[in-house]
Short mmCIF file of C-alpha atoms in Angstrom, two decimals:
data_model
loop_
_atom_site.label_atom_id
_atom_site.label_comp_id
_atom_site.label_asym_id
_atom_site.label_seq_id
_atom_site.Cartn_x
_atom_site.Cartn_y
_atom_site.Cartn_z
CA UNK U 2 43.46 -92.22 -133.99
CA UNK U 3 43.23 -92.80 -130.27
CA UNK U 4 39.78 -91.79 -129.21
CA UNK U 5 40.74 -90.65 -125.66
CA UNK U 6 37.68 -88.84 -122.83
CA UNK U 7 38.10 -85.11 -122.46
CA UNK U 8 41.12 -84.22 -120.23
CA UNK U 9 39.04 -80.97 -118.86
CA UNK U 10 35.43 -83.25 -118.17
CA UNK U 11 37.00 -86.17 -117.65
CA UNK U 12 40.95 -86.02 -116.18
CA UNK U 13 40.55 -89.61 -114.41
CA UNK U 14 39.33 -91.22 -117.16
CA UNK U 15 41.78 -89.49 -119.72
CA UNK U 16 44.88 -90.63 -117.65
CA UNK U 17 43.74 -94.07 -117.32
CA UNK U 18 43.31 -94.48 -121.62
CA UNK U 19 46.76 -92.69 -121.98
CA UNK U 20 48.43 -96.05 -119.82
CA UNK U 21 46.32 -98.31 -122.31
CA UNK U 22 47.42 -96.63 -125.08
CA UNK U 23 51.25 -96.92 -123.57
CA UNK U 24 50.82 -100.63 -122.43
CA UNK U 25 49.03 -101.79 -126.17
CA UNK U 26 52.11 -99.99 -127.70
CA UNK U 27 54.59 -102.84 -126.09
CA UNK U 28 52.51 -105.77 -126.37
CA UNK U 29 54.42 -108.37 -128.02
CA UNK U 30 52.44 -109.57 -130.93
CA UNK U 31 51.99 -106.02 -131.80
CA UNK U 32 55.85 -105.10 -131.95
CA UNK U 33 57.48 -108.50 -132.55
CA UNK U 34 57.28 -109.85 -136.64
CA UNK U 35 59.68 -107.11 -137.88
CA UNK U 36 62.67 -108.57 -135.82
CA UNK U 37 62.33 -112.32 -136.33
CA UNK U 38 65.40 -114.47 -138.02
CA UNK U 39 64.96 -116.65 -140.71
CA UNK U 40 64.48 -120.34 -139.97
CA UNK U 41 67.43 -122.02 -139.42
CA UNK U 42 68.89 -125.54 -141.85
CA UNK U 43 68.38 -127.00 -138.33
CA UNK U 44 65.92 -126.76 -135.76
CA UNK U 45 65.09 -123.67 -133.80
CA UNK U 46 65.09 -124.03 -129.82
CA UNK U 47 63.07 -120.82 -128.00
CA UNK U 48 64.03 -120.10 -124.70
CA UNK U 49 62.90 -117.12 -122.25
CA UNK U 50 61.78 -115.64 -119.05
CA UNK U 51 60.01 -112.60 -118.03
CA UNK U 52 56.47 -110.87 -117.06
CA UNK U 53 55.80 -110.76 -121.46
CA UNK U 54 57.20 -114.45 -121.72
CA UNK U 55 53.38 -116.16 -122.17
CA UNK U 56 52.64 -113.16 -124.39
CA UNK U 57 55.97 -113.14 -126.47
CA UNK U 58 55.94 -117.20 -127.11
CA UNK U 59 52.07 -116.92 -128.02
CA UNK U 60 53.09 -114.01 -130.80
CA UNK U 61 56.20 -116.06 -132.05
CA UNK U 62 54.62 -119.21 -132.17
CA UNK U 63 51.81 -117.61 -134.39
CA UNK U 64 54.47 -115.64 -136.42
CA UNK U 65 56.45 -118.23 -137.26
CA UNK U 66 55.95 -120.35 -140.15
CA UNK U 67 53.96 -123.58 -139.40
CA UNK U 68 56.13 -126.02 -142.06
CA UNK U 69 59.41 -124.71 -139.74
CA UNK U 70 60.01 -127.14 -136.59
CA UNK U 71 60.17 -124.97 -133.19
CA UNK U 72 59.67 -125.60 -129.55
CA UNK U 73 61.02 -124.46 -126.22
CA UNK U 74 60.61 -123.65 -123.16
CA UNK U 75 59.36 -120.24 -121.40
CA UNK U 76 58.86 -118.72 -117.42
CA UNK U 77 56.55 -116.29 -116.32
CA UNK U 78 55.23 -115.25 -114.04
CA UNK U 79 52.19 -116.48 -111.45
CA UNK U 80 48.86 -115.47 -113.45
CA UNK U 81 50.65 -114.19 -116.35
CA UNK U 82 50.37 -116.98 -119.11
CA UNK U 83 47.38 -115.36 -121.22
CA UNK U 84 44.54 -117.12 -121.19
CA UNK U 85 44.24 -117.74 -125.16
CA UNK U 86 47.83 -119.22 -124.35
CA UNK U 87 46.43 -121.24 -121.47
CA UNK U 88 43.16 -122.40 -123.14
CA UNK U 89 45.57 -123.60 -125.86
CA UNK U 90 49.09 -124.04 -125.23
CA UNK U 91 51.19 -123.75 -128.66
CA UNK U 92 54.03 -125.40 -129.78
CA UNK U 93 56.63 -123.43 -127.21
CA UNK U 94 56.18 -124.93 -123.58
CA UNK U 95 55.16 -121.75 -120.74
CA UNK U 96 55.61 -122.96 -116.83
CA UNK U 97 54.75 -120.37 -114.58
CA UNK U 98 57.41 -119.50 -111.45
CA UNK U 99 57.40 -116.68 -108.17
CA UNK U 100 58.40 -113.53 -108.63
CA UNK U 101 60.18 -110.62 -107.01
CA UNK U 102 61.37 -113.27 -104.95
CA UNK U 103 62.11 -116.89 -106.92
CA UNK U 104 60.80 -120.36 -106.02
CA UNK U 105 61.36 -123.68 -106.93
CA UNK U 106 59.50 -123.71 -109.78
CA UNK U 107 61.96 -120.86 -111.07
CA UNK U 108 65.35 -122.92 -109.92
CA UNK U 109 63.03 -126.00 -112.25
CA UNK U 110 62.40 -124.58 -115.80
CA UNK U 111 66.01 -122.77 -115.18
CA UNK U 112 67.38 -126.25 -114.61
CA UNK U 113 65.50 -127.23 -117.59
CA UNK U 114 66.63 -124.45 -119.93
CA UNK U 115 70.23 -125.39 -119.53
CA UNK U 116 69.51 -129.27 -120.36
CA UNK U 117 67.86 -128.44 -123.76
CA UNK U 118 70.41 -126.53 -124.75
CA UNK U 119 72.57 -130.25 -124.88
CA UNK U 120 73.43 -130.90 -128.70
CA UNK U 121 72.63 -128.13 -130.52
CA UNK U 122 74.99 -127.51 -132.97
CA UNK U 123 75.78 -124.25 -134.99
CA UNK U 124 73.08 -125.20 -137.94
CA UNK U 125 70.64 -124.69 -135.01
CA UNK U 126 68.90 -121.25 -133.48
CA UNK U 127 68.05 -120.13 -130.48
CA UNK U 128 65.51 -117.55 -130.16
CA UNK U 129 65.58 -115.92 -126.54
CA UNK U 130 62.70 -114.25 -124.98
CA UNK U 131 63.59 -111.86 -122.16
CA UNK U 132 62.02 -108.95 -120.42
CA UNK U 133 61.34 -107.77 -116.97
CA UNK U 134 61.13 -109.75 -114.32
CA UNK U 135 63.11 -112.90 -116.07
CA UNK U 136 65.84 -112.28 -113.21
CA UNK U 137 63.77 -113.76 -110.75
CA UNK U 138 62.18 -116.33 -112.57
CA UNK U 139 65.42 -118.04 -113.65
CA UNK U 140 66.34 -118.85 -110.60
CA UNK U 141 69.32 -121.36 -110.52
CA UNK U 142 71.88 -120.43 -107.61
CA UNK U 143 75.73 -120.68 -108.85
CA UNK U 144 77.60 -123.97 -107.47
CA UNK U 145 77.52 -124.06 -103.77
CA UNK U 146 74.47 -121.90 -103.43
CA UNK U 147 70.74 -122.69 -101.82
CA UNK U 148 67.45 -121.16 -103.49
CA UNK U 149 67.33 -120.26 -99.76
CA UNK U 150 70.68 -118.17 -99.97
CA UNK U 151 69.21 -116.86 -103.42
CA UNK U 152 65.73 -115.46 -101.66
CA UNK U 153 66.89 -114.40 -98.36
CA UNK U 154 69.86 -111.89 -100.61
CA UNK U 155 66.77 -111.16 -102.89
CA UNK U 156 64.85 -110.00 -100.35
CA UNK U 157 67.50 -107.79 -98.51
CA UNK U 158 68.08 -106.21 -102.12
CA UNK U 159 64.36 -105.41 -102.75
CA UNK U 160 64.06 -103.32 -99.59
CA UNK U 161 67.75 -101.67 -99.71
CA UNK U 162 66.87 -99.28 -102.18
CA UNK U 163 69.78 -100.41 -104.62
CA UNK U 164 69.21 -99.66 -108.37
CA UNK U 165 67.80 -102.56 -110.52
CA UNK U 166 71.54 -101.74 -111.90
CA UNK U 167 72.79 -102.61 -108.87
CA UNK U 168 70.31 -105.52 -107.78
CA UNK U 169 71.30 -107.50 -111.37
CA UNK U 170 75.04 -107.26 -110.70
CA UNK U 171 74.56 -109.11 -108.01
CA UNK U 172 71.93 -111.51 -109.13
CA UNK U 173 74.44 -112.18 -112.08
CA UNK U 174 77.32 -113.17 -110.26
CA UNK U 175 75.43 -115.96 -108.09
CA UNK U 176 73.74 -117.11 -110.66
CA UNK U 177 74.49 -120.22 -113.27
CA UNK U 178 72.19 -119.15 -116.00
CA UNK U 179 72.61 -115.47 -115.61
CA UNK U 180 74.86 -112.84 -116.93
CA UNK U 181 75.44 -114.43 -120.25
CA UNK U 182 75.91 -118.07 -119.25
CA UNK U 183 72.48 -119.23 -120.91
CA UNK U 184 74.15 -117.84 -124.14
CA UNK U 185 77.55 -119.39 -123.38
CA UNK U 186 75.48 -122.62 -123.04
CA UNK U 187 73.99 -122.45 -126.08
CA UNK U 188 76.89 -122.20 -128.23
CA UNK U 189 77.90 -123.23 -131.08
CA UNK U 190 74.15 -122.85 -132.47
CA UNK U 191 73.77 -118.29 -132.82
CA UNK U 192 71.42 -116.59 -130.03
CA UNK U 193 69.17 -114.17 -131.37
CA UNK U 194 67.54 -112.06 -128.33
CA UNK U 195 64.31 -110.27 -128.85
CA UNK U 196 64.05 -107.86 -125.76
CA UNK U 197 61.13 -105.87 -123.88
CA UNK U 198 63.19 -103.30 -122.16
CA UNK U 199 61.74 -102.57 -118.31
CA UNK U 200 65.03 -100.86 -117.18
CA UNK U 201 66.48 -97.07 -117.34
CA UNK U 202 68.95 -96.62 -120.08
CA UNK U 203 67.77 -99.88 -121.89
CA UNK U 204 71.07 -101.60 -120.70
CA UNK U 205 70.59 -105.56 -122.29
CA UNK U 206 72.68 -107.07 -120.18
CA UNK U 207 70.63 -105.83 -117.33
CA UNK U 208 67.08 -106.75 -118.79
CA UNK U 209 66.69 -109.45 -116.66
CA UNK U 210 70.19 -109.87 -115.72
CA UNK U 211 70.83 -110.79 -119.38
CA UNK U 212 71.22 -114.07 -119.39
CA UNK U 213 72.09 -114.58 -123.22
CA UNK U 214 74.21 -111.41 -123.08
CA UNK U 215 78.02 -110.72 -122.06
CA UNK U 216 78.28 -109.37 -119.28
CA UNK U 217 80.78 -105.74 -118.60
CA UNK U 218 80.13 -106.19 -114.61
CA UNK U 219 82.78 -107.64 -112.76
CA UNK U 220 82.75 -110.13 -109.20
CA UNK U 221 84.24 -106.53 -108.05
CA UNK U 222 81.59 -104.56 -108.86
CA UNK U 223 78.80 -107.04 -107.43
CA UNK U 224 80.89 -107.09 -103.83
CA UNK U 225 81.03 -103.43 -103.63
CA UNK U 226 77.07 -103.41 -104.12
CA UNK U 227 76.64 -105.91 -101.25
CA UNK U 228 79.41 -103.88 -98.94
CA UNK U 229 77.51 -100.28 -100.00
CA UNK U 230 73.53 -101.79 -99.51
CA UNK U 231 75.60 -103.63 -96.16
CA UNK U 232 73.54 -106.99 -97.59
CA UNK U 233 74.07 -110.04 -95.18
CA UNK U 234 75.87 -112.82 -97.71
CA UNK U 235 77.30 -116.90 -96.75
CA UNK U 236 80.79 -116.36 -96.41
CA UNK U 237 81.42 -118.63 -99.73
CA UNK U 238 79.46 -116.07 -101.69
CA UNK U 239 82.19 -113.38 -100.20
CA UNK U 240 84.86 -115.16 -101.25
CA UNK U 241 83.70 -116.52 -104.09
CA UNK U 242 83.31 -112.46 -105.94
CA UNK U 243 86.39 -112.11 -103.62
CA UNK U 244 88.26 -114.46 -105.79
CA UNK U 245 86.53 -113.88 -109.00
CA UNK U 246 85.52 -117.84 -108.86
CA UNK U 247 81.82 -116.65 -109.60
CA UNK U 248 82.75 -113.98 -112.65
CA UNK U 249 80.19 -113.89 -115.72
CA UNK U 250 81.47 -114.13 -119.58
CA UNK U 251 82.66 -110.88 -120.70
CA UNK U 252 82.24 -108.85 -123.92
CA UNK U 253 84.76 -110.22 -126.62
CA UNK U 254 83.99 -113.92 -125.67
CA UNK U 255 83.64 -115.68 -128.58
CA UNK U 256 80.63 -117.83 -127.73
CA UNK U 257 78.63 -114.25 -128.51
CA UNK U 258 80.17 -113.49 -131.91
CA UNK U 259 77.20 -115.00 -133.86
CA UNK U 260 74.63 -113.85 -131.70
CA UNK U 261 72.11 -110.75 -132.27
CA UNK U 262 70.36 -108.40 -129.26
CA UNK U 263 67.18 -106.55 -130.77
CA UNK U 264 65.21 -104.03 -128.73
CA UNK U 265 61.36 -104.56 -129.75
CA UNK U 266 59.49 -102.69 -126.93
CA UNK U 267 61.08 -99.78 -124.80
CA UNK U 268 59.77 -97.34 -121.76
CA UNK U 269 60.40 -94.34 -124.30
CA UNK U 270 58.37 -96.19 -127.68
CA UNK U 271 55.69 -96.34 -124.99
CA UNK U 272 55.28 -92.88 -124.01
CA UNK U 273 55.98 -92.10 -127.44
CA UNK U 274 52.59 -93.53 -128.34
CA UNK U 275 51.33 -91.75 -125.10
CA UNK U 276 52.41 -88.51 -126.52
CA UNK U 277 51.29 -89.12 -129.92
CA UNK U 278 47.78 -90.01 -128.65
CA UNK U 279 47.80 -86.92 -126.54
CA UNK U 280 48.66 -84.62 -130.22
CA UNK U 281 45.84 -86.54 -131.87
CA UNK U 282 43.30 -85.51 -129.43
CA UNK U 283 44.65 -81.94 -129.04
CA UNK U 284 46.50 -81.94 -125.80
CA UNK U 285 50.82 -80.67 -125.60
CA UNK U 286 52.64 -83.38 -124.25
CA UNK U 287 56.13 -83.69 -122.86
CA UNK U 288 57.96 -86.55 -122.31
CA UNK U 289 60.55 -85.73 -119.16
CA UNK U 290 62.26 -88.93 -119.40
CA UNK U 291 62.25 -92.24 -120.05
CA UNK U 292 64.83 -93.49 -117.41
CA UNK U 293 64.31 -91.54 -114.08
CA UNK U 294 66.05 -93.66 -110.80
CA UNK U 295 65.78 -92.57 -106.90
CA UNK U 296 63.55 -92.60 -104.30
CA UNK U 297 59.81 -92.71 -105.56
CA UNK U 298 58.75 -90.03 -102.97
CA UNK U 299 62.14 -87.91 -104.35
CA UNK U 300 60.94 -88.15 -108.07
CA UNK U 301 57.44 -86.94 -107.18
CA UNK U 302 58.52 -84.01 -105.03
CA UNK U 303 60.38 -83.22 -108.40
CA UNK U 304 57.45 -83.78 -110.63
CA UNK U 305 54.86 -81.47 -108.26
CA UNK U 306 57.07 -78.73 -108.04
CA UNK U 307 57.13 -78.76 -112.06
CA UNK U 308 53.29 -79.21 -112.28
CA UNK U 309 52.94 -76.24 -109.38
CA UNK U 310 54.77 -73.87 -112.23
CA UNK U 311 52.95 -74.84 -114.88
CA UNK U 312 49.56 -74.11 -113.15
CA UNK U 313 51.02 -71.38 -111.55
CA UNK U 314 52.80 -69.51 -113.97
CA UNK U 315 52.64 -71.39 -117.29
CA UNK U 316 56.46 -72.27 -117.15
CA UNK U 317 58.19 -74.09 -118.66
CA UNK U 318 54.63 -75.70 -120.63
CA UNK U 319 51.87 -73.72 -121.11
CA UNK U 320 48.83 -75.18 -119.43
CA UNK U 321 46.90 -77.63 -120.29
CA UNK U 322 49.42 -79.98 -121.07
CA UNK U 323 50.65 -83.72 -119.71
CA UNK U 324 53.98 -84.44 -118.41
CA UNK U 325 55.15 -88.30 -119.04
CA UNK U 326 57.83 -90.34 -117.28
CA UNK U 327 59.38 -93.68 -117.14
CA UNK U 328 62.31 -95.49 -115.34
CA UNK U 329 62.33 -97.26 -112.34
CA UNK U 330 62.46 -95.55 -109.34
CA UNK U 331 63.22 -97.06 -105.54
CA UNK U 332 61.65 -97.06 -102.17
CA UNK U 333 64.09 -97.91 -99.39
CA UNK U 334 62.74 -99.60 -96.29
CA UNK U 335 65.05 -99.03 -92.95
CA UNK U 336 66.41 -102.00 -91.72
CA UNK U 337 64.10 -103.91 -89.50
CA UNK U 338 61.31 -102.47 -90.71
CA UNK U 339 58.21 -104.45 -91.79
CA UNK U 340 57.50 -103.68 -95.73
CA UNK U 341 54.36 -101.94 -96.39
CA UNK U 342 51.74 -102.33 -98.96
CA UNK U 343 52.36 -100.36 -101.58
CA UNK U 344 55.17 -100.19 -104.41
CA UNK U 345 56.89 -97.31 -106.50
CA UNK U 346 54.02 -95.73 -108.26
CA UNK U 347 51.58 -95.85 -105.60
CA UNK U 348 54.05 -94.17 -103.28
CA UNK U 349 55.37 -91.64 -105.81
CA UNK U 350 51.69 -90.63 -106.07
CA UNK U 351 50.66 -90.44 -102.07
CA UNK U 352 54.07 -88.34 -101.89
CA UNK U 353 53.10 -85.99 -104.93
CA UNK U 354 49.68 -85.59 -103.18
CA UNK U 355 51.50 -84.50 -100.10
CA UNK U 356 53.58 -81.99 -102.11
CA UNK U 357 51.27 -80.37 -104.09
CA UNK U 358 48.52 -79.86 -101.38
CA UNK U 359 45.41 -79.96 -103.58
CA UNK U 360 46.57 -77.94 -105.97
CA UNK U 361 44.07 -76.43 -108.41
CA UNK U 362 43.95 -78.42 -111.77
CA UNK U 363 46.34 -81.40 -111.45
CA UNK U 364 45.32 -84.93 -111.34
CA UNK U 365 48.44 -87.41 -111.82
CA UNK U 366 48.62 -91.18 -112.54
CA UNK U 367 51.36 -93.92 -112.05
CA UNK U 368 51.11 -97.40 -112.83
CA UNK U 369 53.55 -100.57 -113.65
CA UNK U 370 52.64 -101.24 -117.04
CA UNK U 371 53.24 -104.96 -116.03
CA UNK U 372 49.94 -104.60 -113.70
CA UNK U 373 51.77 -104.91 -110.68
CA UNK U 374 52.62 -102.36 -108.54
CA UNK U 375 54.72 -103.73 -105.48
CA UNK U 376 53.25 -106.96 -103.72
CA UNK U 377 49.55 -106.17 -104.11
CA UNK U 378 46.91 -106.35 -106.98
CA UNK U 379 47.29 -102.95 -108.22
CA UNK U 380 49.30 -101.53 -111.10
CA UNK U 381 49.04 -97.74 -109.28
CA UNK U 382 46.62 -95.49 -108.44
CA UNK U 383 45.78 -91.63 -109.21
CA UNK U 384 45.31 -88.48 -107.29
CA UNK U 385 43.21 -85.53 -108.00
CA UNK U 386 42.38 -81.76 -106.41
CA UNK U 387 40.63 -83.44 -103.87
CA UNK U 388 42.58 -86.56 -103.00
CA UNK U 389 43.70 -84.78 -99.88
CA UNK U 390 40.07 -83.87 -98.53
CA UNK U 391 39.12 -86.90 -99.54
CA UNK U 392 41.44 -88.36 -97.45
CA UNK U 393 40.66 -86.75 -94.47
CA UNK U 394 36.83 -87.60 -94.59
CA UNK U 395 37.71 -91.07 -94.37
CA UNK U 396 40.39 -90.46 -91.53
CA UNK U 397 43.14 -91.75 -93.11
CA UNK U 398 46.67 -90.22 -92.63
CA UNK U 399 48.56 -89.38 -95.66
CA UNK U 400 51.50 -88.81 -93.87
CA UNK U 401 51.58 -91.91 -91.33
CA UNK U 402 51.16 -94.06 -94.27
CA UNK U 403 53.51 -92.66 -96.78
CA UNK U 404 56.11 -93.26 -93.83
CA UNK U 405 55.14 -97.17 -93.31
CA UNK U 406 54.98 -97.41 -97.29
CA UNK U 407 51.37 -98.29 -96.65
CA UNK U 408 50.38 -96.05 -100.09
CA UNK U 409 48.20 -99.20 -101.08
CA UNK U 410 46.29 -98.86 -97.82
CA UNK U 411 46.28 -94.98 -98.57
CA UNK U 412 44.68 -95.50 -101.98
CA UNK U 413 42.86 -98.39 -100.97
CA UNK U 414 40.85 -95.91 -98.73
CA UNK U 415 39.96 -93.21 -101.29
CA UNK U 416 38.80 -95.54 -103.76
CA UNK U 417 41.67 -94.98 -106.08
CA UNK U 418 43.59 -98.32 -107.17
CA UNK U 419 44.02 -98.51 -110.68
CA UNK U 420 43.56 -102.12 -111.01
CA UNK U 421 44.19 -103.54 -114.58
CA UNK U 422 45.30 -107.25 -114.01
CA UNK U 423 47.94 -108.96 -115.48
CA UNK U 424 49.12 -106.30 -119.00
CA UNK U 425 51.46 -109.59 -120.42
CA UNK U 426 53.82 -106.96 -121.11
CA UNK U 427 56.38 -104.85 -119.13
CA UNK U 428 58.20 -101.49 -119.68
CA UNK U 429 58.55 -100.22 -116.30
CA UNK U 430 56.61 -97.52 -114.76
CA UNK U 431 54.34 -95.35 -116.23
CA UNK U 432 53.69 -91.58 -114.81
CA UNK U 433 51.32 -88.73 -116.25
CA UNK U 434 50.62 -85.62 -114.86
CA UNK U 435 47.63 -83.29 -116.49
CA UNK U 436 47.58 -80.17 -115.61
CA UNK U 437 44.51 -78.35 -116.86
#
């Protein structure tokens, strides 16, 4: 039983254990032994990339048996190998790379990946490790591509507003690792994918642009993203989707017909346990959804005016009660505009604040449950009654800085950062809203 503060002494401090309880719920070595393969007659090869990749090679490499041969290679990223891991490394290799936007260090171990998969044969396994944030960190342009071309279109893509969806479709088609090609690459020796989901509808071959999964996207499909977002691309990238000289493998291919895809951590198993831990201690939960998209500032007009009811009028949840979320919403900066500090939670929460104008008896928290909100060192923040007043005894303007996507500097003021450091883990964004 989760032993979790009083909600009605203690909101803050309640919200704040119910994203522990949510990030310990997809922590690899908790969630992982039930979906291992068997060793193979060969040897077995691990290969992955994501924000979980230090965590999820540390679990395998203690879950798997020490008489069976295994080794690999694994990116994370920056600050995100776990410092048991670090202290001392195992028998699966972790290199750290950038991430939102990739590096050289990414465009390396992605280099890397390709050239151990050289000889294996189909008595062999590969065991893939991929969550959020593995798009970026394999970072290994298609043929006639920079890592320069590959940053600058990452960049433009970040700030368009364009659904992770939508940002993957793209990143698969100019990619040589991505979209299936790792698996291709692999083949004959069977692919078995263990997955921490960080993406609305739980979509594998969008989890980090799937790279050991067949990809249904088409060259079409990524043009008509870069033509709608209006994203500035070399005129060989154009013609190359143009063409269909850069498409992925597709479903059916038979380099994925021994292969297995198994879901071990998703957004909704982690508000599950949020929920759960809320019944335990007494408090109605309800879990809205686990794959909300659009603009952050959208969702939390949405989620203020439900909160506003429920205080106000008991409907549709009698009060008290908490109201979960996941997904991954967007904030869109205008063109030309410099990018503010702040991410999606931290601006979902300065625009709820706005909304609900310190409402009576609502305190709200959002968080990454990577850690990392955005650019800064935050995984969210939190507002309360008084957030507002707060606010305005420090002179800081809510409104001003919700518009520059400055929330971090908004939060920053009030003393409200939730700052948790790096969670080795990652299934997207994490909202709760108490309403006592």
């Amino acid at each position: 039983m989760h032993d979790l503060p009083r909600p009605q002494t203690d909101p803050v401090g309640f919200l704040r254990a119910l994203f522990d309880v949510a990030v310990a719920r997809a922590q690899p070595q908790r969630v992982m032994a039930a979906y291992l393969p068997q060793p193979p007659k060969g040897r077995t090869l691990v290969l992955g990339a994501g924000k979980a990749g230090g965590a999820m090679a540390a679990a395998l490499d203690a879950l798997w048996p020490q008489d069976a041969p295994i080794s690999g290679l694994v990116v994370t990223r920056y600050g995100y190998v776990p410092p048991h891991l670090r202290a001392l490394p195992g028998r699966i290799e972790v290199v750290e790379a950038a991430h939102p936007v990739p590096d050289a260090a990414g465009q390396g171990a992605a280099r890397r990946m390709l050239e151990l998969t050289h000889g294996l044969t189909a008595d062999d396994l590969v065991i893939a490790l991929i969550s959020g944030g593995g798009s970026a960190l394999l970072a290994l342009p298609a043929p006639g591509l920079t890592l320069a071309d590959k940053q600058t279109i990452n960049r433009a893509l970040l700030m368009s507003g364009a659904t992770i969806a939508e940002m993957n479709c793209v990143r698969k088609h100019l990619s040589a690792i991505k979209g299936g090609r790792l698996a291709a690459a692999c083949a004959p020796a069977p692919v078995v994918s263990l997955l921490i989901s960080d993406v609305p509808g739980d979509d594998p071959a969008v989890i980090a642009s799937g790279p050991t999964v067949p990809d249904p996207s088409t060259c079409a499909d990524a043009l008509a993203v870069i033509d709608r977002y209006g994203i500035a691309v070399p005129p060989m990238v154009r013609e190359g989707l143009r063409s269909g000289a850069l498409e992925t493998p597709k479903p059916g291919d038979a380099v994925f017909a021994r292969n297995r895809v198994e879901l071990i951590a998703t957004p909704q198993q982690m508000l599950r346990a949020a929920a759960d831990a809320c019944a335990q201690s007494g408090m109605a939960a309800y879990i809205l959804a686990d794959d909300m998209e659009g603009e952050s500032r959208d969702i939390a007009l949405a989620h203020a005016a439900i909160a506003r009811q429920v205080a106000r009028h008991g409907q549709p949840f009698n009060r008290p009660c908490v109201m979960l979320s996941g997904g991954e919403t967007t904030v869109t900066v205008a063109r030309g505009a410099q990018a503010g500090r702040g991410g999606r939670g931290t601006e979902f929460l300065l625009a709820a604040a706005l909304a609900l104008q310190g409402e009576p008896g609502i305190w709200a928290l959002a968080g990454d449950t990577d850690g990392i909100d955005g650019s800064e060192d935050n995984a969210g923040a939190w507002i309360t009654p008084d957030t507002l007043a707060r606010a305005a005894q420090r002179g800081l303007k809510p409104r001003a800085l919700l518009d520059a996507h400055d929330a971090y500097g908004f939060f920053q003021g009030t003393g409200d950062l939730l700052v948790t450091g790096p969670t080795y883990t990652n299934v997207n964004d994490f909202r709760a809203m108490l309403v006592v």
